[in-house]
Each structure stands twice: as C-alpha cells, then as structure tokens.
Coordinates of C-alpha atoms in Angstrom, one line a residue:
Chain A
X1 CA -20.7 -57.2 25.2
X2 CA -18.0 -54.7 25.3
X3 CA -14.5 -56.0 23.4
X4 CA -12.7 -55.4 26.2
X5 CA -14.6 -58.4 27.6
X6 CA -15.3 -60.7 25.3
X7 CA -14.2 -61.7 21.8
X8 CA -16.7 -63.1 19.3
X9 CA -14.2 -63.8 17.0
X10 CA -15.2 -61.8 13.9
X11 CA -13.9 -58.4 14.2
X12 CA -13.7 -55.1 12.0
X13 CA -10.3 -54.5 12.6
X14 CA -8.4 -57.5 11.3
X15 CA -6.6 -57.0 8.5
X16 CA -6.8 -58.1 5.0
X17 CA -5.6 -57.8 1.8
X18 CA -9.3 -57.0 -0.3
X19 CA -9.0 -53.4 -1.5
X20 CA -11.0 -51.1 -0.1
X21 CA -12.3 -47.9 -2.2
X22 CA -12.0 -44.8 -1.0
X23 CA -13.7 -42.2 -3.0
X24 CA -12.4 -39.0 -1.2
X25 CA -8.9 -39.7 -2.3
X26 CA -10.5 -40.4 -6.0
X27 CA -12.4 -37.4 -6.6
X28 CA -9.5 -34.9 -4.5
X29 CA -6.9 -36.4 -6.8
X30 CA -9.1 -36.0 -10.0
X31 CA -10.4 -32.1 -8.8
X32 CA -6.9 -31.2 -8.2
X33 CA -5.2 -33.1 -11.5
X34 CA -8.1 -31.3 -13.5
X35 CA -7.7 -27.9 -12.3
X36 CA -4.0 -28.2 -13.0
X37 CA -4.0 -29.3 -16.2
X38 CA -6.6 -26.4 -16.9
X39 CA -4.6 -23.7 -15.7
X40 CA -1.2 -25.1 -18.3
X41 CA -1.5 -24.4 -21.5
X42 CA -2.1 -26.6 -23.9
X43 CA 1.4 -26.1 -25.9
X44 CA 3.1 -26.9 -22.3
X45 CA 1.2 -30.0 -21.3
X46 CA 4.3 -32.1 -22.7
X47 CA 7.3 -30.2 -20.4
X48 CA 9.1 -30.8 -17.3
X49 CA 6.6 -29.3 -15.0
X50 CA 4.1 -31.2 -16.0
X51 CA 6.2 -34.3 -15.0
X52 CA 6.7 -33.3 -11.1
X53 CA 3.3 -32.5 -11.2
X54 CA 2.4 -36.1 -12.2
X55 CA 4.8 -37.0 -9.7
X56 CA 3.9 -35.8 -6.8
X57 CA 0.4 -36.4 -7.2
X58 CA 1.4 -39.8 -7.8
X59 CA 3.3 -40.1 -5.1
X60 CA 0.3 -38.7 -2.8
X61 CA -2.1 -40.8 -4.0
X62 CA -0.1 -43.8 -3.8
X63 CA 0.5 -42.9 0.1
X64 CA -3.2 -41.8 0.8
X65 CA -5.1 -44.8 -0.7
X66 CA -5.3 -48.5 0.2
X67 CA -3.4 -50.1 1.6
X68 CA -1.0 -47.9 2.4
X69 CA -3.1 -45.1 3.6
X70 CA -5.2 -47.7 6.0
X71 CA -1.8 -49.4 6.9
X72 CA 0.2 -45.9 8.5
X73 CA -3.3 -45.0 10.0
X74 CA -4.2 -47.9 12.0
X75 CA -1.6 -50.8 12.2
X76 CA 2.2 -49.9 11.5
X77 CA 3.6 -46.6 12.5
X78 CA 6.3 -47.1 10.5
X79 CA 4.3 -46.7 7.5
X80 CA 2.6 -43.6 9.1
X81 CA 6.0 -41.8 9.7
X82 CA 7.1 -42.6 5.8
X83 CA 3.8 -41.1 4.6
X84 CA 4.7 -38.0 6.8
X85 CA 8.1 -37.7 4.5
X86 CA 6.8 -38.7 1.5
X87 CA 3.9 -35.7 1.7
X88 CA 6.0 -33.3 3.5
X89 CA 9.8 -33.7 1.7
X90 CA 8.8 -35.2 -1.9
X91 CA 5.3 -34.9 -3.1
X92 CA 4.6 -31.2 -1.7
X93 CA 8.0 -29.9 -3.0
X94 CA 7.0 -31.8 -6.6
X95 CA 3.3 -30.8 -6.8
X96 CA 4.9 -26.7 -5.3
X97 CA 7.9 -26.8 -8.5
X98 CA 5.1 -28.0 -11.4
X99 CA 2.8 -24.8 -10.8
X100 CA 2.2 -23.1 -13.7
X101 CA 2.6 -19.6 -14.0
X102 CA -1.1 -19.0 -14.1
X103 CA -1.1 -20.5 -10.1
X104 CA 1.4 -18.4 -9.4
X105 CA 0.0 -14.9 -10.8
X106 CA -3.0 -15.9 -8.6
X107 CA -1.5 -16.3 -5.7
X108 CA 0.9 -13.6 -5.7
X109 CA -2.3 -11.5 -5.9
X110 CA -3.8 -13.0 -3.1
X111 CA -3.8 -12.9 0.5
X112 CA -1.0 -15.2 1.0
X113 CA 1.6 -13.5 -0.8
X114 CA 1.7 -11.6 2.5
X115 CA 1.2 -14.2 4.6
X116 CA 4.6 -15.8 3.0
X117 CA 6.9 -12.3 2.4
X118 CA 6.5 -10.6 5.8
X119 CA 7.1 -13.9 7.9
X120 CA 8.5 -17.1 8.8
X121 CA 5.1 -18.2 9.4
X122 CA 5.4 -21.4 6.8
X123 CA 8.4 -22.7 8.5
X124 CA 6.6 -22.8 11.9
X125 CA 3.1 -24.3 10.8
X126 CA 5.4 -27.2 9.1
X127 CA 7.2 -27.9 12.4
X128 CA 4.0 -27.0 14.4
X129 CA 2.0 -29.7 11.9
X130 CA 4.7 -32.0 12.6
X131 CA 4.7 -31.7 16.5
X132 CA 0.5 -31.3 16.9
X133 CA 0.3 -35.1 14.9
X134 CA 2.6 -36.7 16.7
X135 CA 1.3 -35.9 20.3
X136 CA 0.2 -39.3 21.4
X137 CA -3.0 -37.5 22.6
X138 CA -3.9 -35.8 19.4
X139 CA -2.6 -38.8 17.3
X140 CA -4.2 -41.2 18.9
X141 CA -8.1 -39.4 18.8
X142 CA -7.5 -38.4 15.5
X143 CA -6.4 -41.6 14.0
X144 CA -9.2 -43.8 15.9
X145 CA -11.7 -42.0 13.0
X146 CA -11.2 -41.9 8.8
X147 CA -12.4 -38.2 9.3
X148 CA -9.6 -37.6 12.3
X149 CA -6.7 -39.5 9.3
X150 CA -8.0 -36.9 6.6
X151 CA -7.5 -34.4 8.7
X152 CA -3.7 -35.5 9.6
X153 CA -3.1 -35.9 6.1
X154 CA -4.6 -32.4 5.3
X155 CA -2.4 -31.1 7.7
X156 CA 0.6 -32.5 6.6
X157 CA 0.2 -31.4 3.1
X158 CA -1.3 -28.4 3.2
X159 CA 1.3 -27.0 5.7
X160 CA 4.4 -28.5 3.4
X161 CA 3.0 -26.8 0.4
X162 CA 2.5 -24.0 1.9
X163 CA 6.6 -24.3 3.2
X164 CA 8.1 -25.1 0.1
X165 CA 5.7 -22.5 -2.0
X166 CA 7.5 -19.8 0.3
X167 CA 10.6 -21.3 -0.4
X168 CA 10.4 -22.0 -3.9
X169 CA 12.7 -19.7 -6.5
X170 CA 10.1 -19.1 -8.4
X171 CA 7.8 -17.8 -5.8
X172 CA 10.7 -15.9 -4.7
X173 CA 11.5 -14.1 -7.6
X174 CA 12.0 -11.0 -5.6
X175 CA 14.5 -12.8 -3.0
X176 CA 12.7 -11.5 0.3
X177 CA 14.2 -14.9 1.6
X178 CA 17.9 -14.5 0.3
X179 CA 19.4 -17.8 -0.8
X180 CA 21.2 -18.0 2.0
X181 CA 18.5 -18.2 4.4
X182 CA 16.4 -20.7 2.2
X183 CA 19.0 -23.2 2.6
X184 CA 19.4 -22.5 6.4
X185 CA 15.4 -23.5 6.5
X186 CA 15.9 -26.5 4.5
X187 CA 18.2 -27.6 6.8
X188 CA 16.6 -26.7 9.6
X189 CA 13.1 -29.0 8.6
X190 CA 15.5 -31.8 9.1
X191 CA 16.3 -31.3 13.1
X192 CA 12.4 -31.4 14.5
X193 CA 11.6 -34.5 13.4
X194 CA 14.7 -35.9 15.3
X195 CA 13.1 -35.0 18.6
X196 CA 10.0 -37.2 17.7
X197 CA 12.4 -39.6 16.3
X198 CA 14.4 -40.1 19.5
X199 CA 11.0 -40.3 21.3
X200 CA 10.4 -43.4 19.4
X201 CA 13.7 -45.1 19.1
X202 CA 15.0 -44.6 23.2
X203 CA 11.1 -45.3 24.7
X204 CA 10.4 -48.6 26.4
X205 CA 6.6 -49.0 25.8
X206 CA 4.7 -48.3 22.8
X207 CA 3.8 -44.5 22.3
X208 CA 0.4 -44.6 20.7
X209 CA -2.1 -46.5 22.0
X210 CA -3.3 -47.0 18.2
X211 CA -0.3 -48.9 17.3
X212 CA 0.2 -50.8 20.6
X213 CA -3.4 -52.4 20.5
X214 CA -3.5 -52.5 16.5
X215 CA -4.4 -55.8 15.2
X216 CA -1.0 -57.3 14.3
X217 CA -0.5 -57.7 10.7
X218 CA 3.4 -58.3 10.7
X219 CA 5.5 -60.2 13.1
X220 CA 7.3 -56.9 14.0
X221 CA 5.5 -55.8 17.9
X222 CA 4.3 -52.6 18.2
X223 CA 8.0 -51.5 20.3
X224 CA 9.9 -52.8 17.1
X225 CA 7.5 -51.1 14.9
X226 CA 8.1 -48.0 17.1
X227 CA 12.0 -48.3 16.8
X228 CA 12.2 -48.7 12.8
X229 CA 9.8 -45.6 12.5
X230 CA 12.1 -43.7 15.3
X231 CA 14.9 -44.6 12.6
X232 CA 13.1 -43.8 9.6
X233 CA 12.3 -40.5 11.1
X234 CA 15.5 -39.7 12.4
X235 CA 17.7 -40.2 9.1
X236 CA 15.1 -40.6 6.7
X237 CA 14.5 -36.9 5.8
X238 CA 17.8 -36.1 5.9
X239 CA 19.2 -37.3 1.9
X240 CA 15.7 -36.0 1.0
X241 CA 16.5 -32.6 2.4
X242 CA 20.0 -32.7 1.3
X243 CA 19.2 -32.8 -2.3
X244 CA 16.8 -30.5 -2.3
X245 CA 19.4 -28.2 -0.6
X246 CA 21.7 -29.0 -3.3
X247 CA 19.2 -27.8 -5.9
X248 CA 18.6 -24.8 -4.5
X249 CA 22.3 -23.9 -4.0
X250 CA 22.6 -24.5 -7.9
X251 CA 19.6 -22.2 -8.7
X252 CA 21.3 -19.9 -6.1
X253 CA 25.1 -20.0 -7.9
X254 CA 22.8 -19.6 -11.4
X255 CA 21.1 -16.6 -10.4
X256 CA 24.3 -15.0 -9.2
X257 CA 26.2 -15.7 -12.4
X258 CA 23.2 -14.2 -13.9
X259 CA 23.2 -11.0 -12.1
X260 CA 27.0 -10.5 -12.3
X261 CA 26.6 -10.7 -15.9
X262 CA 24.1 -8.3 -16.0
X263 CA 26.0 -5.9 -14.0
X264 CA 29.1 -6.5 -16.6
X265 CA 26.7 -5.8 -19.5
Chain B
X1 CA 21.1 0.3 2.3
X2 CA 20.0 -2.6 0.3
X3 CA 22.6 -4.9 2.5
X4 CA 21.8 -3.5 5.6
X5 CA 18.1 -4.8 5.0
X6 CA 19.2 -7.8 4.2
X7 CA 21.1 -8.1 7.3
X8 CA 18.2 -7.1 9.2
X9 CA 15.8 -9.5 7.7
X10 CA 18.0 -12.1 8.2
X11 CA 18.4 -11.1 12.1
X12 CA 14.9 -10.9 12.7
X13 CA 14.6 -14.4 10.8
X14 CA 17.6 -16.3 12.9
X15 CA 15.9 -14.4 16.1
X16 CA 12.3 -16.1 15.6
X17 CA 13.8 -19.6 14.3
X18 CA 15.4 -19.7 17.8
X19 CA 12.8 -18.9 19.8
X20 CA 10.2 -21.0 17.6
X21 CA 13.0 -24.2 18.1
X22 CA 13.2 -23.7 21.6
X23 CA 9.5 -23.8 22.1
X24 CA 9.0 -25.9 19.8
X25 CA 11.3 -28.3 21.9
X26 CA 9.4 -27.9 24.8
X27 CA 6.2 -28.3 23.8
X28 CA 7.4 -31.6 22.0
X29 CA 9.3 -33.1 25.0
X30 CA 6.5 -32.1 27.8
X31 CA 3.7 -33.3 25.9
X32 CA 5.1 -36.7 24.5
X33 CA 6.8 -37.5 28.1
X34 CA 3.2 -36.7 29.1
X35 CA 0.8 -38.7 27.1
X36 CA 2.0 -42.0 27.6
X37 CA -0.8 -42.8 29.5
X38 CA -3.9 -41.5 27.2
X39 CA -5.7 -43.9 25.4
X40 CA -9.5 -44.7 26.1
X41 CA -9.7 -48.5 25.7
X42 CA -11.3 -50.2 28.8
X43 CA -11.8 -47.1 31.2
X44 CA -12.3 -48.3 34.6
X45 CA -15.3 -46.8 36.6
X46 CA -15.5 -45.7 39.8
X47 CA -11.9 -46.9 41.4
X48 CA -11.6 -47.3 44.6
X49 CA -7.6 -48.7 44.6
X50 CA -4.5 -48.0 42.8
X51 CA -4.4 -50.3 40.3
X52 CA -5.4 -50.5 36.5
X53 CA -7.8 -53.5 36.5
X54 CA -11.4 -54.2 37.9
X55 CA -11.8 -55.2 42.0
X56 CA -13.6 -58.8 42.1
X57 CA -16.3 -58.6 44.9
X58 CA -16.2 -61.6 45.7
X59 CA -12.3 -63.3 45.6
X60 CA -11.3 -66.2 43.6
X61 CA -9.3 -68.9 44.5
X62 CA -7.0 -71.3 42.4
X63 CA -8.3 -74.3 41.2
X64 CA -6.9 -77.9 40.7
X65 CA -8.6 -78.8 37.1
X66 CA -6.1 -80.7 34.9
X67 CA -4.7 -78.7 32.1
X68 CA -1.9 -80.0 29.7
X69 CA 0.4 -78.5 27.8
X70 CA 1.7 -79.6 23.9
X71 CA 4.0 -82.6 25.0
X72 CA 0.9 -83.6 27.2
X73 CA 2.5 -82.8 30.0
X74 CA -0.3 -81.8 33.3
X75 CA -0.6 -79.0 35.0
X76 CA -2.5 -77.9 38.3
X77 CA -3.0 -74.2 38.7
X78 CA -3.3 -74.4 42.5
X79 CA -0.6 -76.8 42.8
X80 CA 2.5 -75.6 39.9
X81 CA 1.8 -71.5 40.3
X82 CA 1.5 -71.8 44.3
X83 CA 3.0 -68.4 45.8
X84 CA 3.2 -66.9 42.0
X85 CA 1.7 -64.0 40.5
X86 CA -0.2 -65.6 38.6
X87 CA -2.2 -64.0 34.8
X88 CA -4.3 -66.2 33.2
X89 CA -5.5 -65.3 29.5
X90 CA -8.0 -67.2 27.7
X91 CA -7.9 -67.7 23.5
X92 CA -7.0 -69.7 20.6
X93 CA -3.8 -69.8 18.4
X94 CA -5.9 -69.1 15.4
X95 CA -7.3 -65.8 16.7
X96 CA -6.9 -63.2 13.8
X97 CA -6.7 -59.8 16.7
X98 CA -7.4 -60.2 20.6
X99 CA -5.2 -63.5 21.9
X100 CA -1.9 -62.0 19.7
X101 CA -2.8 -58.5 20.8
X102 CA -3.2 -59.2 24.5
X103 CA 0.0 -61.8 24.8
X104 CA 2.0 -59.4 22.4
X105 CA 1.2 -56.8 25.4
X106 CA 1.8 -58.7 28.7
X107 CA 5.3 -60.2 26.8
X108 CA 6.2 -56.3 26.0
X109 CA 5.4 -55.5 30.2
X110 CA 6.9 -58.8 31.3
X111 CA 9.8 -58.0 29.2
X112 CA 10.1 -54.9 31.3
X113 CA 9.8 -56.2 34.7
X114 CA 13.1 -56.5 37.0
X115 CA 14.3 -60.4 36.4
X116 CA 13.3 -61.1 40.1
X117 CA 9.8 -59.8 39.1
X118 CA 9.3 -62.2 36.3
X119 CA 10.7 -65.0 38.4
X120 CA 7.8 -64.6 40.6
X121 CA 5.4 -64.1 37.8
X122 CA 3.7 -66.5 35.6
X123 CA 1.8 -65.9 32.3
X124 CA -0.8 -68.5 31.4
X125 CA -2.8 -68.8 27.9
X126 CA -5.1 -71.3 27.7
X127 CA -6.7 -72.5 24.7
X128 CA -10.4 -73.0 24.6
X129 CA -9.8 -74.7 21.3
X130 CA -7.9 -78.1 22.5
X131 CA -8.7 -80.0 19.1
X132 CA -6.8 -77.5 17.0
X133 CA -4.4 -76.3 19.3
X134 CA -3.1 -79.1 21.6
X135 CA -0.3 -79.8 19.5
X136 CA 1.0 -76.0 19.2
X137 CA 0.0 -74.2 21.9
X138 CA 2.9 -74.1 24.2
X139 CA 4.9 -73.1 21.0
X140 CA 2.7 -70.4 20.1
X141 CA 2.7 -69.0 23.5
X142 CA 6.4 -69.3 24.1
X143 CA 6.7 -67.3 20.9
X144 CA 5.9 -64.4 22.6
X145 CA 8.1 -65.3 25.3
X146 CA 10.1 -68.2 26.3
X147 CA 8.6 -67.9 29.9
X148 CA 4.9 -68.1 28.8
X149 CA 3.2 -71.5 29.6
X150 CA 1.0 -72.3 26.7
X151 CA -2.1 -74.8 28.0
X152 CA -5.1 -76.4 27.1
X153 CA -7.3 -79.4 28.5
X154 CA -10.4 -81.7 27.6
X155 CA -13.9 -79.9 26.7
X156 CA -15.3 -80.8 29.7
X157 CA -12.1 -79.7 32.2
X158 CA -12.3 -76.3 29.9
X159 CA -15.5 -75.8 30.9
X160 CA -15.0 -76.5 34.5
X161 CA -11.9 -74.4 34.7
X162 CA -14.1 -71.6 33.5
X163 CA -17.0 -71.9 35.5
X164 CA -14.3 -71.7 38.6
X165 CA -13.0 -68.7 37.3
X166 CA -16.5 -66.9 37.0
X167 CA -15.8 -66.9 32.8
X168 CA -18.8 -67.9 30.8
X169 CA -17.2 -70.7 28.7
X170 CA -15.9 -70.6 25.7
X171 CA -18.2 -71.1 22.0
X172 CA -16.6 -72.5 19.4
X173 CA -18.5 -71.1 16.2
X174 CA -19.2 -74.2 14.4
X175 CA -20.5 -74.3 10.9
X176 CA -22.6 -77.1 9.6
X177 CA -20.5 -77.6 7.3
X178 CA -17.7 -78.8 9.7
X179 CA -15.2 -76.5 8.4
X180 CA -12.0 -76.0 10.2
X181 CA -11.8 -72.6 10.0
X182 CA -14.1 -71.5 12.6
X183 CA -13.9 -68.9 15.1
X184 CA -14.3 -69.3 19.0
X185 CA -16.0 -66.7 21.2
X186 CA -14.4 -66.7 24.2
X187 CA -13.7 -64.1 27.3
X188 CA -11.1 -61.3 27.4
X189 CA -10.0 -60.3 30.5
X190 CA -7.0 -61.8 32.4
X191 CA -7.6 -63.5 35.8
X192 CA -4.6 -62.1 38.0
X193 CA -3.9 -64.3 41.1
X194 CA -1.5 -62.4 43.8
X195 CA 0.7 -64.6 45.8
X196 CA -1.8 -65.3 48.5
X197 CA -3.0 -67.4 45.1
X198 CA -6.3 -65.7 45.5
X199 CA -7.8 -63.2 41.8
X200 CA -8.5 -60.0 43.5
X201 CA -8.6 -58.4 39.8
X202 CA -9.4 -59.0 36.3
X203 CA -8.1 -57.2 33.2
X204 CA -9.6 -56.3 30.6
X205 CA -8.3 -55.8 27.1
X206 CA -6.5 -51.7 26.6
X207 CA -4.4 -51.7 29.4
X208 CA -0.7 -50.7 27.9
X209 CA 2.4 -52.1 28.6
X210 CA 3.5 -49.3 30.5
X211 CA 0.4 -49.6 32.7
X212 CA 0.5 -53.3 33.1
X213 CA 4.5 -53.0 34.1
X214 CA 3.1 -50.2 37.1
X215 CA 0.5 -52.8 37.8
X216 CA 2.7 -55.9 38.5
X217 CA 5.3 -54.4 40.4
X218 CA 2.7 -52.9 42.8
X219 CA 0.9 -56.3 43.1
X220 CA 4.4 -57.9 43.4
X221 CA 5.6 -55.8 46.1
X222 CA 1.7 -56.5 47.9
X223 CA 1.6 -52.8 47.6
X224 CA -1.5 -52.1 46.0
X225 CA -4.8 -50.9 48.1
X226 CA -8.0 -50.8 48.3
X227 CA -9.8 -47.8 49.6
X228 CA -12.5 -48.5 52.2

C-alpha cells in the first residue's frame, strides 16, 4: 500500500547516524586532487597554492559527503543553503586561486578564454545557477533523486568556478575586467541571494515540499528551518564576499603601485 | 583611446548587469510566488470538488467509543467534538517519520488559521499503541500544539473505533522476543468530520500546510462542493 495511506513502520527515509559511502564523491575528489597535483611541479608541491587547493577541496568534500551532503539534500534546508555558500563563496574561489600555471596556459588556449573576455557571461550563469536551484519546482524534482542532488551540486560549482576563474587576477592578467569592475561584481553576487533569502524568512508555509514532509531529524519544523536558512542566506555571503573584495582591492592598489613605478623607471 | 575603451567596456558591462538583475528579479519572484503548490506526494485522481482530500462514497458518522487521554480522563468523539471540525490522525509517539511529520504539518496550517477558525476546529491523534503511550500521549501531542488532544483507549475500543472509521486496525509489530522497541503499522490518512459531524473526506499524507490552511477554511465556511 501506498505511504500516503498506510505506515508500516520501517521506512527508508528515517534518519540515522550510520555513515553511508558514497563512492562518486570518493573517486571525483581523488581524479581531481590527482590531476592537480600532476599538473604542479614537483619543487612547488610545498607552497601556498598548494594550500587553497587542499582547502577548498577539503571544504567540498566535507559539504558533499555524509552526513552533510544527505542532510542539505533531504532533511534541513538550512544545511542545503550553507553548502550553496560554502561551494559558491569559499571552496570555488580556493580550488580557482591554487591553479597552477600549467591550468592556466591551458585554458587561456582554449575555448573559454573567450567565453570569459568578451562577456559577463560567468556572472549570469552564477546568479542564473542560483535562481534555477532554488525554484521550488526544480528543487524539489531534483532533490527527490541522488542523481537530481549531483546535478545541483554540479551546478553550483561548476558555475562558481567558472565566476571566480573570470574574476581571478591571475586569469586577468590582461585586465579586460578592470579592477574596478571586479569589485562591483563581487558585490553584486551578494544581492541575488537576498531575494531567495527574503523568500524564505517573510513566507508563512514551507517552500519546498522536500523539507516540509522530510522526516524530522531536529526539533526545529520545517517553517523554522526555513527562516534560519532565509537568514543564513541573507547575511551569510555577505563577510565572505567582503573579504574577498578586500583582497582584490589590495592586489588592485599592488598592481597600481607596480605600474606607476614602471612608468617612473 | 585606451580610456575611452575602458569606459565603454565598462558601459556595456553596467548596461547588461542591469538588465540581467532586473530579469533575474522577475524570474525569481514569479516563479517562487508560483510554485508553492508543486509537490507530487498523494495526487488526488479524478476530482470532482474543490478540496485537497479524497470524497468518501459512503459518509461517516461520529462515534461514541471511549477514548482517554494521559490523566485518564474519557472522551466521546460524538459527544466532546459535536458541531467541530473535527481531524482525526492515527499513530504512535514512537514513530521515527509519518505521526511527527503529519502533526508537525496540521500544527503549521492550524497555526495559520484565523483564531475563530481554530476555535471551531479540533485536531485529534490517537495512539494505536496504548501500552506505551497512555502515559504521554496528550504531552506528545500538545507539543506540537497546545490545542491538540492527544488520545488513546483499550485494544479492544481501538479496534472498534477503527472499524467505525472504515480504517483497517492498527498492527503492532511484535517480536518474539518481546522487545519494546517495536514498530506499529497503522493507517495514514486523517478522517475530517465537518460540523454536521459527519467524514465527507479523508487525507492522505503530502498535503502542505498551505493546502491544508485553503482546505479548512473552505470546509469551515461549508463552502466546499461537490460537482454532480
């Protein structure tokens, strides 16, 4: 008999705290960490890049795997909206800085070197990413399958890599975004996710079917879950952005004082 | 010259951002203001009247089998929720996913409903588990909200309750071993009694709060309708 009928009692979805091992996060993480560490040299393996690097991924697969991963996919949608800023605001932006320069030859002779110099292309697929997984309509269909989560967690990361890549100095060696501009589109990433934010906080009911008839595993109801992610979501990417927006206005004042001093030599 | 392509780049840039915000706006706002409503849990088929749950051919009326609640205190459906709308929900305080899920719903929609509303609406879980719930289950239901009456009764008057109500009864999923932690299969629709204290409709499980809040202020206001 259907669920919505009757209950046996033993159920798939309940929540509980035996790991569960997910390959696919395993073997991304170790196919990604192994082409990186190929593509450094071996006299660099020890430097600063290397660090954000281990960070980020880190920080991704921390987010991705059990039992946060199943936890923001299924039952708290706070935990869903933190893995959003954790992908999109720290571990892309880490993974994007730790490239070495062997990446970057490559992809300035590819394709998307064009892709990222003649438009503001990135900047809309992050905002677009952000709107398209938050529709309740998309969310919830994609998020009732492990296959539909991948894919929200593809897009998320694919399209902040792909933002921060074009905003990245040293991507942008030949300033076709001027400084200026960069930190304009820093700060503008923080005001979209407001708009979903506010969506969550000032609602009445639940959003997402997923999260209003998720097994409880706190004693927070789905409207109070809703709220703390509205909140999260609202402020949360702000201090991120902010000191990433303070790093690149130091790169920005370095590379000026560089250039005058050029142009005094 | 080099300026001057600056300027224009940047231009161009500010110009797109605008219009990409502004779209991006409404997109966000018309879809999410939109989609409340779209989830696929317990689709009903072939609806012939305005309302979320499933049209009972044949009525039901209340019934006058003894129920208690923790203090031991009895209760009559027919004769203490006369003239109420009336939602009955079946369970056990131990369930790990339906009984929190489903009383967790119907307290976010009562919470909702005009205070006149709730004043002439009752909420009902009864436990088909009286030997480990008897004690807590009018705590356990109040915990969702203060207005919730939390009941239970002897096997027998469990049964009989049931049977009245059309539910099969109630299994509890014994193991030889006599452990205490067993489960009990038990039915998961809500009975709904209008206030001519006759079920028209059952619910099942996947109707959202939002829905059940549309729901009991039409059959409140006697204003729902079935299509002949």
């Amino acid at each position: 008999m259907n669920l919505s009928w009757w209950c046996s009692g033993i159920s798939d979805t309940n929540w509980n705290w035996n790991p569960i091992f997910y390959p696919g996060i395993w073997i991304l993480i170790a196919i990604v960490s192994f082409s990186y560490f190929q593509s450094v040299d071996k006299n660099n393996r020890k430097n600063k890049k290397t660090l954000y690097f281990i960070a980020g991924i880190i920080l991704f697969w921390i987010f991705t795997d059990w039992p946060i991963g199943p936890i923001g996919a299924g039952y708290l949608l706070y935990v869903h909206v933190l893995q959003y800023l954790v992908y999109t605001f720290i571990a892309a932006p880490l993974i994007i800085i730790s490239l070495p320069d062997k990446i970057y030859k490559k992809i300035c002779n590819s394709k998307i070197k064009f892709l990222l110099q003649n438009s503001f292309l990135p900047f809309f697929i992050i905002n677009f990413s952000l709107i398209i997984t938050h529709i309740p309509y998309t969310a919830d269909i994609l998020k009732n399958s492990q296959i539909g989560t991948m894919i929200i967690d593809f897009i998320w990361m694919s399209s902040a890599l792909l933002f921060w890549l074009w905003i990245d100095p040293q991507f942008n060696k030949n300033n076709f975004i001027p400084y200026p501009l960069r930190i304009f589109y820093i700060f503008a990433l923080s005001i979209l996710p407001a708009i979903p934010g506010a969506f969550f906080v000032f609602n009445k009911y639940p959003i997402y079917a997923t999260y209003e008839f998720a097994v409880p595993i706190s004693s927070l109801s789905p409207l109070a879950d809703q709220e703390i992610a509205g909140l999260i979501m609202w402020a949360g990417s702000t201090p991120i952005l902010l000191a990433w927006l303070g790093i690149i206005f130091y790169i920005w004042q370095k590379s000026e004082e560089k250039s005058n001093q050029e142009m005094i030599d | 010259m080099m300026l001057c392509n600056k300027a224009s780049i940047i231009s161009k840039q500010i110009k797109s951002f605008l219009l990409i915000i502004s779209l991006s706006l409404t997109i966000t706002s018309g879809l999410i203001s939109c989609n409340n409503n779209s989830q696929n849990f317990g689709k009903i088929e072939q609806k012939n009247h305005n309302l979320q749950g499933r049209l009972l051919q044949k009525p039901l009326i209340k019934n006058n089998v003894e129920l208690f609640d923790s203090k031991g205190n009895i209760f009559s459906l027919e004769q203490d929720t006369r003239n109420h709308l009336t939602l009955i929900a079946l369970g056990y305080t131990s369930c790990p996913d339906i009984c929190p899920l489903h009383m967790s719903v119907l307290a976010g929609a009562y919470s909702n409903l005009p205070i006149d509303m709730q004043r002439k609406t009752k909420v009902i879980f009864i436990s088909t588990d009286p030997e480990r719930d008897n004690k807590k289950i009018t705590n356990w239901a109040q915990s969702f909200n203060k207005d919730f009456i939390g009941l239970t009764g002897t096997p027998e008057n469990l049964i009989k309750f049931q049977n009245e109500l059309n539910i099969p009864p109630a299994v509890l999923e014994k193991n030889e071993d006599n452990n205490s932690n067993y489960a009990v299969s038990h039915a998961t629709w809500i009975t709904v009694f209008t206030d001519d204290n006759i079920a028209h409709f059952i619910y099942p499980i996947g109707i959202t709060q939002r829905e059940w809040v549309q729901d009991l202020k039409l059959l409140n206001n006697n204003e729902w309708k079935i299509k002949k």
